[in-house]
Amino acid sequence: SYEHTLERREADRATERADATDELREELDSDAQPRALALNRALRAATSIQMMSASPEAALRDPLVERAVREADAEARACEARGEWVIASELFFRLNAMYEEDERYLPDLERLGHRLQMIRTYAPERYWTLRNERRLAEDFDPLPPYNPTGDSYKTKLQGIDRFVTARAIIRAAQRHVDSPSVPELLGGGIDGVLTLASTDDIWESFPGLADATRRAQFVEHLRTLRARYADPTRPNRLTDVQDAVSEVVAASKATVGIPEEVLFHEFGDGALGVLDEYSQVIWPGDVDTFARSTSGSFVGIGVQISLDAMNQLMIVTPLAGTPAQRAGLRANDVITAVDGESTLGFTLDQAVDNITGQRGTDVVLTVERTRGEGDDEKVERFDVTLTRDRIALESVRGWKRTGSGGQDWDWYVDPDRHIGYIAISQFQEGTTRDFRKAVRSMQSKGLNGLIVDLRFNPGGLLDEAVGIVSQFVERSPVVTVEGADGRTEDTEYAYAGEAILEDTPVVVLINEGSASASEIVSGALQDYAARGMVDVLLVGQRSFGKGSVQNVWELRAEKPTLIKLTTQYYKLPGGRLIHRGRHTSPEKGVAPDLTVEMLPDQILESAEIRRNADVVLLNERGEMIDPDPDMPSDPEALLADGIDAQLHTGLVLLQSRAVGPATVARRPSEMEPVR
């Protein structure tokens, strides 16, 4: 029952808070060494206390929590000074999570993240060593041996030159919404190269940096250039961009001899690093990954993969109708080699980079398959050649799988009352089309209410967000786009003739992971519900607060390079600006009409069940097979076991509408949080 769901949450809250308090006290008083690991565990417990509290701000004033923050702050800075980048980054990550609202630790986290990314790019084996040492420090099993396949920075940085770097910086100066000055951008670019020079873990890749005398000369050159080109009183001259880049290259040639493409890469990333977190250069090696995140498809063989407990590359499931499924690959098959190169030690990024490729090309996988159990267990090893093809991705999912196709779902969370459920994972090409098909399918059988789950939806394409809102209202503003000066530059309107849900009671689920396009959808529907134009209620927790618009330009067609820049901010139909960046509103994000909390363990457990339920396991004939009984995959448990309080609240609200003429007694704004 719903009462059971709330009772379980509150019982779990009390138990988990008490356990976290005991753990925090124990770790703070511990003599265990290294101290940084104990403090990392202490911060984990402090974060749990904060998340269990009705007032996160009050939890930060708890004397134990204050002590943990004070000691962890000092230790993080000491670790960074000693070059212990990994644990310093972890400590700053936890501190930033606790003080996310005022972002006091964000610069520290970004600085450490930038340095670790440099190590990952230019000294990947050293990066493996750092990660492995971190695991061993916690008595975890070691990582598999480092695998260098496809992991060379020389391959990743192909196609980067001074001209594309200069174009990126000039475009940022001309088009970014905050109108950054050229000196500001060049200062960031030179700082990026200075960080490169001071990261001793990559010196083995660049022998010139390992020479203390030559390195000192290079750093002095850079500081001189920074004083000249980053002087805030210097005129805003675009010609300075080429000059500064050229002088950095000249300084390197005269001292440490860093490859030019490395300098261009770090200068460009450093320059755009002074902007907001969403602006970036998309270098040639990253273009395919970026395209996969927005296009709704990619070129590959059609498998979902993961690293198993032994860090082997395992197939979770082949996707229906793809080369992998047609070739007979199965769930739990282990890919031991790609084109003859062992996958032992692969990261998932390496696996994706090596398995995907151009459409129509072949890839040879070496596969191990286990048959039987116990004494009858046998391992088969064989090669299979697959031709890469375009693979469609799903962004619209229902309540339960009924088949392997994209629309093979039981859409009803409550079939007796005809209450539907649709989860949108992101807004990509085809999202509106698939959403509309799902709604029409339910309407043909009867639809008395609908839950639209936008939790942990990071956003995506604006056109698709507008398309979803168009299923509720017609010819009405969805989002207004403004420049930094507040002047309206554009307005997106809902399309005509598509509103098929304007008279249907709908609950939209949101949480802190709902961002960007999902906030446009939820915020616009909330505004129109307040005007009585739609019957929509938002349930969950306040959304992330990304109220900015990014545009993408091609900097060069050959060896494609792109730049993504924040160019505008958006307001919802009611005039709200929800962005959490520099141009922030007092209230970041979209606040739900009815606040319903979930505990961290409940969030993790519900996400695991939902993920397992969404995966369809197939055999080589494309037939569904039963899931592993040890993997929880029945979404009914989310309700029956009191795991997902937000979903359960939404369902109860719709059930009260579907059983008869009764309606919710109070308007959303009058409702109390469900705590």
XYZ file of C-alpha atoms in Angstrom:
675
model
C 0.000 0.000 0.000
C 0.971 3.638 -0.300
C 1.098 3.936 3.486
C 3.582 1.070 3.549
C 5.791 2.883 1.032
C 5.958 6.001 3.210
C 6.403 4.010 6.421
C 9.275 2.032 4.919
C 10.984 5.215 3.768
C 10.808 6.845 7.185
C 11.984 3.693 8.950
C 14.887 3.408 6.525
C 15.659 7.098 6.995
C 16.002 6.750 10.772
C 18.127 3.614 10.511
C 20.403 4.937 7.796
C 20.940 8.273 9.517
C 21.887 6.556 12.763
C 24.259 4.206 10.928
C 25.815 7.115 9.013
C 26.343 9.091 12.235
C 28.088 6.113 13.857
C 30.257 5.623 10.761
C 31.165 9.311 10.627
C 32.235 9.374 14.276
C 34.215 6.154 13.861
C 36.113 7.363 10.777
C 36.916 10.765 12.276
C 38.337 9.157 15.432
C 40.153 6.416 13.536
C 43.954 6.134 13.525
C 43.871 4.294 10.197
C 46.354 5.411 7.569
C 46.428 6.919 5.066
C 44.275 9.568 6.690
C 42.807 10.643 3.329
C 40.993 7.318 2.928
C 39.390 7.578 6.369
C 38.291 11.138 5.623
C 36.883 10.036 2.276
C 34.739 7.496 4.083
C 33.825 10.125 6.672
C 32.598 12.481 3.936
C 30.563 9.661 2.435
C 28.841 9.224 5.799
C 28.402 12.997 6.184
C 26.780 13.167 2.763
C 24.362 10.428 3.808
C 23.420 12.408 6.925
C 22.810 15.476 4.780
C 20.635 13.535 2.331
C 18.627 11.993 5.172
C 17.861 15.383 6.707
C 14.732 17.425 6.125
C 17.051 20.452 5.953
C 20.354 19.768 4.151
C 21.596 23.216 5.208
C 20.983 22.431 8.881
C 22.842 19.128 8.512
C 25.950 21.036 7.432
C 25.939 22.761 10.830
C 26.127 19.465 12.707
C 29.414 19.594 14.703
C 30.513 16.175 13.417
C 29.806 17.172 9.824
C 31.610 20.495 10.272
C 34.648 18.659 11.623
C 34.636 16.228 8.689
C 34.489 19.092 6.197
C 37.258 21.029 7.925
C 39.645 18.084 8.115
C 38.835 16.795 4.614
C 39.377 20.240 3.094
C 42.871 20.442 4.613
C 43.739 16.878 3.625
C 42.502 17.339 0.032
C 44.786 20.335 -0.425
C 47.703 18.479 1.139
C 47.135 15.497 -1.177
C 47.028 17.786 -4.194
C 50.279 19.448 -3.112
C 51.890 15.984 -2.916
C 50.640 15.058 -6.374
C 48.119 12.513 -5.051
C 45.591 13.539 -7.663
C 43.099 10.662 -7.421
C 42.290 10.828 -3.717
C 42.410 14.647 -3.782
C 39.843 14.571 -6.591
C 37.613 12.179 -4.637
C 37.701 14.398 -1.549
C 36.871 17.520 -3.553
C 34.109 15.605 -5.348
C 32.424 14.770 -2.047
C 32.920 18.279 -0.679
C 31.438 19.762 -3.842
C 28.414 17.465 -3.567
C 27.791 18.705 -0.029
C 28.147 22.385 -0.986
C 26.694 22.172 -4.472
C 24.398 25.127 -3.956
C 27.130 27.721 -3.407
C 29.690 25.915 -5.632
C 32.553 26.770 -3.272
C 34.413 23.561 -4.156
C 33.587 23.529 -7.855
C 36.860 25.237 -8.944
C 38.854 22.665 -6.957
C 36.943 19.778 -8.512
C 37.327 21.172 -12.033
C 41.067 21.783 -11.519
C 41.705 18.199 -10.377
C 39.425 16.818 -13.083
C 41.352 18.713 -15.741
C 44.664 17.372 -14.473
C 43.442 13.771 -14.300
C 42.011 14.037 -17.803
C 45.436 15.135 -19.022
C 47.003 12.069 -17.410
C 44.291 9.858 -18.930
C 44.999 11.328 -22.376
C 48.797 11.619 -22.451
C 49.953 8.946 -20.012
C 47.161 6.341 -19.979
C 49.340 3.633 -18.464
C 50.237 5.953 -15.610
C 46.545 6.718 -15.210
C 45.919 2.954 -14.982
C 48.597 2.746 -12.294
C 47.009 5.527 -10.255
C 43.591 3.847 -10.445
C 45.072 0.469 -9.567
C 46.952 1.891 -6.578
C 43.708 3.459 -5.397
C 41.937 0.081 -5.559
C 44.729 -1.716 -3.732
C 44.680 0.937 -0.988
C 41.096 -0.147 -0.232
C 42.009 -3.867 -0.462
C 40.016 -4.276 -3.679
C 41.108 -6.700 -6.388
C 43.677 -5.228 -8.786
C 42.700 -4.083 -12.259
C 43.573 -6.311 -15.221
C 46.906 -5.442 -16.868
C 46.930 -2.204 -18.818
C 45.861 -2.628 -22.453
C 47.203 0.058 -24.824
C 45.015 -0.849 -27.809
C 43.675 2.344 -29.395
C 44.771 4.360 -26.378
C 47.468 6.588 -27.859
C 47.042 10.353 -27.654
C 48.679 10.618 -31.089
C 45.649 8.883 -32.584
C 43.123 10.848 -30.526
C 44.640 14.219 -31.423
C 44.966 13.694 -35.165
C 43.639 16.635 -37.167
C 44.204 19.296 -34.494
C 46.180 22.326 -35.667
C 46.704 25.978 -34.759
C 44.075 27.226 -37.182
C 41.187 25.187 -35.774
C 42.226 26.141 -32.226
C 42.334 29.835 -33.136
C 38.966 29.590 -34.903
C 37.430 28.032 -31.792
C 38.667 30.832 -29.533
C 37.594 33.565 -31.958
C 34.140 31.995 -32.306
C 33.835 31.856 -28.520
C 34.719 35.553 -28.269
C 32.151 36.443 -30.921
C 29.208 34.163 -30.064
C 29.233 33.177 -26.392
C 26.345 34.688 -24.466
C 28.597 36.276 -21.838
C 30.775 38.037 -24.435
C 34.134 36.960 -22.971
C 37.100 39.187 -23.730
C 40.012 37.948 -25.792
C 42.438 38.474 -22.852
C 40.178 36.356 -20.626
C 40.129 33.512 -23.163
C 43.860 33.676 -23.833
C 44.569 33.653 -20.113
C 42.595 30.418 -19.827
C 44.434 28.949 -22.810
C 47.864 29.699 -21.365
C 46.735 28.379 -17.964
C 45.814 25.101 -19.689
C 49.341 24.741 -21.022
C 50.779 25.688 -17.614
C 48.755 22.876 -16.041
C 50.180 20.502 -18.625
C 53.711 21.577 -17.736
C 53.139 21.142 -13.985
C 51.586 17.653 -14.132
C 54.564 15.429 -13.398
C 52.685 12.203 -14.170
C 52.803 12.985 -17.902
C 56.462 13.976 -18.095
C 57.395 10.465 -19.214
C 55.433 11.115 -22.405
C 57.196 14.435 -23.028
C 60.899 14.097 -22.149
C 61.490 17.834 -22.469
C 59.207 18.457 -19.489
C 61.183 15.986 -17.382
C 64.213 18.286 -17.675
C 63.822 20.707 -14.751
C 65.877 23.478 -16.370
C 64.059 23.377 -19.703
C 60.689 23.082 -17.951
C 61.426 26.130 -15.805
C 62.384 28.117 -18.908
C 59.145 27.099 -20.632
C 57.034 28.026 -17.598
C 58.727 31.409 -17.395
C 57.956 32.022 -21.076
C 54.309 31.113 -20.451
C 54.012 33.427 -17.461
C 55.474 36.271 -19.498
C 52.962 35.602 -22.284
C 50.139 35.427 -19.783
C 51.070 38.788 -18.284
C 51.035 40.291 -21.758
C 48.035 38.696 -23.463
C 45.761 38.191 -20.430
C 46.123 41.732 -19.108
C 42.490 42.814 -18.510
C 43.366 46.341 -19.659
C 44.618 45.060 -23.020
C 42.451 45.966 -26.049
C 40.065 43.257 -27.209
C 41.909 42.257 -30.406
C 41.055 39.042 -32.252
C 44.482 39.155 -33.929
C 45.979 38.402 -30.515
C 44.615 34.855 -30.719
C 46.885 33.704 -33.550
C 49.804 35.615 -32.082
C 49.447 34.071 -28.619
C 49.086 30.526 -29.963
C 52.132 30.993 -32.183
C 54.207 32.325 -29.306
C 53.312 29.366 -27.088
C 54.451 27.031 -29.856
C 57.681 29.004 -30.280
C 58.345 28.891 -26.537
C 57.881 25.129 -26.534
C 60.211 24.631 -29.500
C 62.898 26.658 -27.754
C 62.652 24.680 -24.523
C 60.683 21.459 -23.980
C 59.585 20.430 -27.484
C 56.004 19.388 -26.730
C 54.190 18.169 -29.886
C 52.222 21.027 -31.410
C 48.899 19.182 -31.506
C 49.156 18.727 -27.722
C 49.685 22.454 -27.218
C 46.764 23.321 -29.505
C 44.493 20.848 -27.689
C 45.325 22.129 -24.199
C 45.303 25.781 -25.252
C 41.849 25.382 -26.796
C 40.417 23.455 -23.863
C 41.932 25.930 -21.410
C 40.496 28.912 -23.269
C 36.968 27.524 -23.344
C 37.385 26.357 -19.757
C 36.864 29.952 -18.590
C 33.336 29.807 -20.007
C 30.365 27.888 -18.646
C 30.457 24.122 -18.208
C 28.486 23.424 -21.385
C 30.776 25.206 -23.857
C 33.557 23.128 -25.378
C 35.573 22.275 -28.463
C 34.540 18.901 -29.871
C 37.814 17.691 -31.335
C 37.963 15.253 -34.292
C 38.396 12.249 -31.999
C 35.249 13.140 -30.051
C 32.869 13.971 -32.916
C 31.432 10.445 -33.250
C 30.731 10.210 -29.521
C 29.015 13.611 -29.585
C 26.879 12.580 -32.558
C 25.739 9.424 -30.754
C 24.475 11.518 -27.850
C 22.047 13.533 -30.003
C 21.193 11.606 -33.158
C 19.277 8.699 -31.637
C 21.454 6.233 -33.534
C 25.044 5.175 -33.997
C 27.073 2.916 -36.251
C 28.105 -0.311 -34.592
C 27.095 -3.948 -34.183
C 24.179 -3.552 -31.728
C 25.222 -4.836 -28.309
C 24.914 -3.491 -24.809
C 28.190 -4.185 -23.021
C 29.577 -3.935 -19.506
C 32.578 -5.033 -17.488
C 31.745 -8.058 -15.349
C 33.078 -8.806 -11.857
C 36.353 -10.033 -13.387
C 36.637 -6.914 -15.581
C 35.922 -8.945 -18.694
C 34.037 -7.322 -21.567
C 30.624 -8.953 -21.362
C 27.576 -8.657 -23.609
C 24.549 -7.633 -21.537
C 22.248 -8.255 -24.490
C 22.225 -7.972 -28.266
C 19.698 -5.484 -29.615
C 16.902 -6.842 -31.751
C 17.393 -6.753 -35.524
C 21.063 -5.769 -35.344
C 24.195 -7.441 -36.761
C 25.027 -8.847 -33.315
C 21.634 -10.464 -32.844
C 21.558 -11.846 -36.396
C 25.017 -13.344 -35.888
C 23.830 -15.232 -32.819
C 25.609 -13.321 -30.065
C 23.978 -13.833 -26.686
C 23.703 -12.251 -23.290
C 26.683 -13.164 -21.065
C 28.982 -13.870 -24.014
C 32.462 -12.508 -23.239
C 34.326 -10.600 -25.960
C 37.992 -11.542 -25.498
C 39.415 -9.852 -28.606
C 38.504 -7.265 -31.256
C 40.212 -7.718 -34.632
C 42.760 -9.947 -32.933
C 43.586 -7.447 -30.162
C 42.933 -8.703 -26.637
C 40.252 -6.852 -24.665
C 41.829 -7.718 -21.311
C 42.232 -4.431 -19.492
C 39.915 -2.532 -21.847
C 37.924 0.350 -20.474
C 34.389 0.665 -21.815
C 35.532 3.678 -23.852
C 38.247 1.579 -25.487
C 35.703 -1.135 -26.228
C 33.296 1.301 -27.881
C 36.076 2.965 -29.878
C 37.334 -0.361 -31.227
C 34.004 -2.095 -31.876
C 32.244 0.828 -33.558
C 33.398 2.303 -36.868
C 32.237 3.278 -40.336
C 29.033 1.796 -41.684
C 29.626 -1.176 -43.966
C 33.022 -2.087 -42.525
C 33.716 -5.413 -40.805
C 34.902 -6.166 -37.293
C 35.986 -9.576 -36.005
C 35.080 -10.449 -32.424
C 36.566 -13.360 -30.519
C 33.893 -14.645 -28.162
C 33.862 -17.035 -25.218
C 30.554 -18.714 -24.365
C 29.929 -20.837 -21.294
C 27.587 -23.824 -21.573
C 26.387 -26.044 -18.757
C 27.064 -25.802 -15.055
C 29.343 -27.400 -12.473
C 31.208 -30.452 -13.778
C 29.379 -30.140 -17.116
C 30.519 -26.560 -17.700
C 32.332 -26.006 -20.973
C 33.716 -22.839 -22.520
C 33.489 -22.421 -26.289
C 35.773 -19.957 -28.061
C 35.023 -18.758 -31.591
C 35.406 -15.819 -33.976
C 32.481 -14.006 -35.549
C 32.679 -11.395 -38.306
C 30.074 -8.645 -38.221
C 29.382 -5.794 -40.621
C 28.782 -2.529 -38.831
C 25.416 -0.882 -39.466
C 23.324 1.982 -38.157
C 21.773 1.097 -34.802
C 18.665 2.901 -33.560
C 18.469 3.842 -29.884
C 15.341 3.889 -27.755
C 14.461 6.944 -25.690
C 10.818 6.063 -24.940
C 10.093 3.122 -22.663
C 6.993 1.654 -21.053
C 6.202 -0.240 -17.874
C 7.075 -3.814 -18.872
C 8.714 -5.421 -21.884
C 6.449 -7.641 -24.013
C 8.845 -8.187 -26.924
C 12.107 -7.112 -28.493
C 10.792 -4.263 -30.653
C 10.984 -0.599 -29.767
C 7.207 -0.410 -29.214
C 6.826 -3.851 -27.608
C 5.741 -2.659 -24.186
C 2.962 -3.057 -21.716
C 2.345 0.663 -21.241
C -0.027 0.302 -18.276
C 1.271 0.619 -14.731
C -2.332 0.037 -13.603
C -4.167 -1.880 -16.346
C -7.437 -2.125 -14.377
C -7.794 1.660 -14.204
C -6.041 2.228 -17.548
C -3.238 4.339 -16.116
C -0.229 4.431 -18.369
C 3.491 4.902 -17.831
C 6.056 6.371 -20.238
C 9.676 7.053 -19.339
C 11.725 9.350 -21.592
C 15.457 8.821 -21.079
C 16.555 11.744 -23.284
C 15.233 13.918 -26.091
C 16.671 12.650 -29.342
C 15.538 12.256 -32.929
C 12.271 10.285 -32.904
C 11.364 10.832 -29.244
C 8.155 12.717 -30.016
C 7.180 10.197 -32.696
C 7.611 7.235 -30.328
C 5.891 9.035 -27.442
C 2.881 9.796 -29.643
C 2.681 6.182 -30.842
C 2.674 4.966 -27.251
C -0.091 7.381 -26.241
C -2.202 6.474 -29.275
C -1.776 2.790 -28.471
C -3.081 3.345 -24.940
C -5.887 5.629 -26.079
C -7.134 2.933 -28.442
C -7.633 0.664 -25.408
C -8.574 3.378 -22.911
C -6.418 5.905 -21.093
C -7.613 7.481 -17.860
C -4.297 8.850 -16.642
C -0.623 8.884 -17.554
C 2.679 9.030 -15.690
C 5.506 10.633 -17.681
C 8.829 9.839 -16.028
C 11.526 12.448 -16.724
C 13.761 11.584 -13.791
C 17.468 11.538 -14.643
C 16.654 12.782 -18.147
C 19.622 15.064 -18.999
C 17.879 16.798 -21.901
C 18.705 16.733 -25.589
C 17.154 18.278 -28.662
C 14.984 21.370 -28.254
C 12.768 20.421 -31.219
C 11.844 17.169 -29.514
C 11.040 18.939 -26.248
C 8.751 21.274 -28.173
C 7.223 18.207 -29.817
C 6.373 16.632 -26.481
C 4.757 19.818 -25.143
C 2.781 19.954 -28.400
C 1.023 16.739 -27.361
C -0.627 18.808 -24.594
C -1.153 22.346 -25.936
C -1.383 23.996 -29.365
C 0.193 27.165 -30.757
C 1.313 28.292 -27.303
C 4.820 29.415 -26.326
C 6.986 26.577 -25.040
C 10.182 28.469 -24.339
C 11.449 32.010 -24.873
C 15.115 32.453 -25.727
C 16.940 35.528 -24.446
C 20.397 37.002 -24.742
C 22.542 38.028 -21.773
C 20.937 41.491 -21.841
C 17.485 39.972 -21.283
C 16.106 40.854 -24.711
C 13.922 38.217 -26.356
C 15.641 36.740 -29.393
C 13.326 33.864 -30.271
C 10.252 31.984 -29.090
C 9.445 28.336 -29.748
C 5.732 27.558 -30.073
C 3.868 24.294 -29.714
C 2.826 22.830 -33.032
C -0.776 22.894 -34.242
C -2.995 19.845 -34.433
C -0.986 17.489 -32.199
C -2.511 17.994 -28.731
C -3.831 14.529 -27.873
C -3.359 14.781 -24.077
C -4.947 18.123 -23.277
C -7.852 16.460 -21.433
C -5.918 13.573 -19.816
C -4.785 13.705 -16.168
C -0.987 13.451 -16.242
C 1.665 13.239 -13.526
C 5.191 14.203 -14.554
C 7.995 12.806 -12.377
C 11.122 14.957 -12.017
C 14.187 14.983 -9.771
C 17.592 16.624 -9.482
C 18.763 14.639 -12.525
C 16.102 16.181 -14.785
C 17.827 18.895 -16.808
C 17.660 21.105 -19.875
C 15.005 19.867 -22.328
C 13.277 17.852 -19.602
C 12.981 21.074 -17.582
C 11.503 22.853 -20.592
C 8.858 20.150 -20.889
C 8.043 19.879 -17.183
C 8.200 23.644 -16.576
C 6.035 24.519 -19.579
C 3.407 21.949 -18.612
C 3.440 23.247 -15.050
C 2.858 26.794 -16.277
C -0.044 25.735 -18.502
C -1.531 23.640 -15.700
C -1.534 26.754 -13.514
C -3.610 28.471 -16.206
C -6.044 25.533 -16.325
C -5.084 24.642 -19.906
C -3.838 21.117 -19.087
C -4.377 18.634 -16.269
C -0.752 18.094 -15.229
C 0.889 17.727 -11.826
C 4.652 17.620 -11.194
C 5.803 15.168 -8.510
C 9.298 14.493 -7.158
C 12.120 16.875 -6.331
C 13.515 20.121 -7.727
C 15.188 19.682 -11.109
C 18.804 20.449 -11.952
C 18.536 24.002 -13.299
C 20.051 24.090 -16.776
C 18.346 27.012 -18.452
C 20.866 27.757 -21.179
C 20.888 27.123 -24.929
C 23.864 25.710 -26.805
C 24.534 26.018 -30.523
C 26.985 23.849 -32.438
C 29.094 25.059 -35.351
C 31.459 23.199 -37.615
C 34.932 24.709 -37.446
C 36.253 22.562 -40.244
C 34.690 20.001 -42.581
C 37.761 17.878 -43.298
C 38.736 16.015 -40.119
C 35.529 17.417 -38.611
C 35.880 19.668 -35.582
C 32.930 21.293 -33.830
C 32.418 23.933 -31.192
C 29.489 23.955 -28.780
C 28.782 27.330 -27.201
C 26.186 28.671 -24.805
C 24.574 31.465 -26.791
C 21.342 32.233 -24.945
C 19.262 31.608 -21.837
C 15.674 30.485 -21.871
C 12.566 31.352 -19.922
C 9.529 29.181 -19.436
C 6.085 30.368 -20.603
C 5.332 31.905 -17.214
C 8.514 33.985 -17.331
C 10.734 31.862 -15.074
C 14.496 31.817 -15.597
C 15.706 28.581 -13.995
C 19.412 28.583 -14.876
C 21.869 27.756 -12.097
C 24.891 29.430 -13.725
C 26.115 33.028 -13.668
C 22.727 34.419 -14.706
C 20.927 32.484 -12.035
C 17.464 32.920 -10.640
C 16.720 32.872 -6.903
C 15.132 29.452 -7.386
C 17.239 27.197 -9.598
C 15.435 24.551 -11.591
C 11.774 23.582 -11.680
C 10.129 22.940 -8.316
C 7.554 20.130 -8.310
C 3.977 20.822 -7.320
C 4.271 18.028 -4.773
C 7.689 17.315 -3.255
C 8.319 13.634 -2.572
C 11.676 12.541 -1.213
C 13.497 9.303 -1.910
C 16.436 8.019 0.093
C 19.752 7.338 -1.675
C 19.463 3.549 -1.331
C 15.912 3.679 -2.689
C 17.103 5.677 -5.689
C 19.863 3.146 -6.404
C 17.577 0.159 -5.923
C 14.811 1.573 -8.110
C 17.318 2.515 -10.824
C 18.705 -1.040 -10.841
C 15.253 -2.609 -11.124
C 14.209 -0.173 -13.851
C 17.425 -0.726 -15.803
C 17.085 -4.511 -15.645
C 13.411 -4.332 -16.611
C 14.209 -2.207 -19.657
C 16.839 -4.599 -21.015
C 15.446 -7.289 -23.295
C 17.456 -10.531 -23.298
C 17.465 -12.343 -26.657
C 18.801 -15.576 -28.063
C 20.320 -15.926 -31.529
C 16.832 -16.292 -33.051
C 15.741 -12.962 -31.598
C 13.469 -14.631 -29.037
C 13.132 -13.247 -25.520
C 14.720 -15.339 -22.790
C 14.154 -15.243 -19.054
C 16.342 -12.855 -17.069
C 18.846 -13.969 -14.458
C 16.803 -14.704 -11.301
C 19.519 -12.998 -9.237
C 18.945 -9.726 -11.107
C 15.852 -7.862 -9.813
C 13.903 -6.903 -12.921
C 10.200 -6.858 -12.091
C 9.032 -3.225 -11.972
C 6.054 -4.257 -9.840
C 8.524 -4.434 -6.940
C 8.936 -0.661 -7.160
C 5.400 -0.352 -5.838
C 4.819 -3.600 -3.940
C 8.021 -3.309 -1.909
C 7.721 0.422 -1.249
C 10.910 1.303 -3.151
C 9.795 4.178 -5.409
C 7.812 6.684 -3.359
C 7.683 9.250 -6.178
C 6.185 6.799 -8.657
C 3.791 5.473 -6.027
C 2.611 8.996 -5.163
C 1.950 9.774 -8.816
C 0.023 6.554 -9.238
C -2.145 7.159 -6.173
C -2.985 10.671 -7.384
C -4.101 9.327 -10.760
C -5.976 6.391 -9.235
C -8.014 8.858 -7.188
C -9.051 10.438 -10.474
C -9.630 7.255 -12.431
C -12.065 5.493 -10.096
C -14.783 8.078 -10.333
C -15.631 11.761 -10.434
C -13.440 12.622 -7.436
C -10.555 14.973 -8.117
C -7.540 16.111 -6.145
C -8.953 18.256 -3.364
C -6.379 21.058 -3.457
C -4.439 22.860 -6.133
C -0.798 21.787 -6.461
C 0.529 25.003 -4.936
C -1.400 24.268 -1.732
C -0.066 20.766 -1.265
C 2.396 19.908 1.466
C 5.629 18.030 0.710
C 5.424 14.285 1.194
C 8.338 13.847 3.594
